[in-house]
Structure formats: C-alpha cells, structure tokens
Amino acid sequence: MPSCPNGETALAEDDVERLRKSTVVKLYVRVSALSYSNSVSSPVLPYLIVYYGGGAAESGLYQAFNNLFGNLGQVLWGGVGLVMLVGLESFCCF
C-alpha cells in the first residue's frame, strides 16, 4: 500500500471509491427526506399564513422565497455532486 509524505498509509483506490459511494448514498437519502418533508408541508403553509393573519403579499413572499431557495439548492447540490463524483479538478475547470 502506498504511503503518504507524512508517513501515513494511503487508502487503496477501491476503499476510496467505496467511501465515496457510501457518502453519496447518505447525501441523497438526506436530500430525499428533506424534499419529501418539504413536499408534504408546502400545500399547507399558505393556508396557515392566511389563517394567522397574513394576506396575499405574505403568501406571495413565501412562494417566491420557496422557489428561490429551491433554485439555489439545485446549484449547490449540483456542485457538491460534481465534486464528489467527478473530482474537484473537473468542477473548477467547468
């Protein structure tokens, strides 16, 4: 097994690949759970906003921010996925 410059032993390539895949699976499970919980709560929240005294402006702001954060999340998770699956070098050159 190759050694690192500081004297530690490096992980074998298959170990690195296995760790990378398990990390990606955990990441997708978490994102899927968050997406499911958001999908369940999204139809109810505008009614709760109106019930607690909000109007059309507050409901519109909620919808606008919900869309904005979803779009920003796509960019963030796309970058994370590229770094984890392809490597940082390919992401920086993109």
Short mmCIF file of C-alpha atoms in Angstrom, two decimals, residues 19-62:
data_model
loop_
_atom_site.label_atom_id
_atom_site.label_comp_id
_atom_site.label_asym_id
_atom_site.label_seq_id
_atom_site.Cartn_x
_atom_site.Cartn_y
_atom_site.Cartn_z
CA LEU A 19 -16.27 5.54 0.88
CA ARG A 20 -17.21 7.99 -1.87
CA LYS A 21 -20.22 5.91 -2.92
CA SER A 22 -21.44 5.46 0.67
CA THR A 23 -21.13 9.20 1.26
CA VAL A 24 -23.08 9.96 -1.90
CA VAL A 25 -25.81 7.49 -0.89
CA LYS A 26 -26.10 9.13 2.56
CA LEU A 27 -26.27 12.55 0.93
CA TYR A 28 -29.04 11.50 -1.46
CA VAL A 29 -31.02 9.87 1.37
CA ARG A 30 -30.88 13.09 3.40
CA VAL A 31 -31.83 15.27 0.44
CA SER A 32 -34.69 12.92 -0.46
CA ALA A 33 -36.02 13.03 3.11
CA LEU A 34 -35.88 16.83 3.14
CA SER A 35 -37.54 17.01 -0.26
CA TYR A 36 -40.34 14.71 0.88
CA SER A 37 -40.96 16.72 4.05
CA ASN A 38 -41.00 19.95 2.05
CA SER A 39 -43.45 18.45 -0.45
CA VAL A 40 -45.77 17.41 2.37
CA SER A 41 -45.72 20.79 4.13
CA SER A 42 -45.78 23.11 1.08
CA PRO A 43 -49.51 22.80 0.29
CA VAL A 44 -50.48 23.53 3.91
CA LEU A 45 -48.28 26.53 4.69
CA PRO A 46 -50.07 29.16 2.54
CA TYR A 47 -53.34 28.31 4.30
CA LEU A 48 -51.62 28.65 7.67
CA ILE A 49 -50.21 32.03 6.64
CA VAL A 50 -53.72 33.28 5.81
CA TYR A 51 -55.19 31.66 8.94
CA TYR A 52 -52.73 33.53 11.16
CA GLY A 53 -53.46 36.91 9.58
CA GLY A 54 -51.26 37.01 6.51
CA GLY A 55 -52.52 38.23 3.20
CA ALA A 56 -51.75 37.75 -0.45
CA ALA A 57 -48.42 39.58 -0.12
CA GLU A 58 -47.17 37.24 2.61
CA SER A 59 -48.32 34.18 0.70
CA GLY A 60 -46.57 35.51 -2.40
CA LEU A 61 -43.37 36.16 -0.47
CA TYR A 62 -43.47 32.64 0.92
#
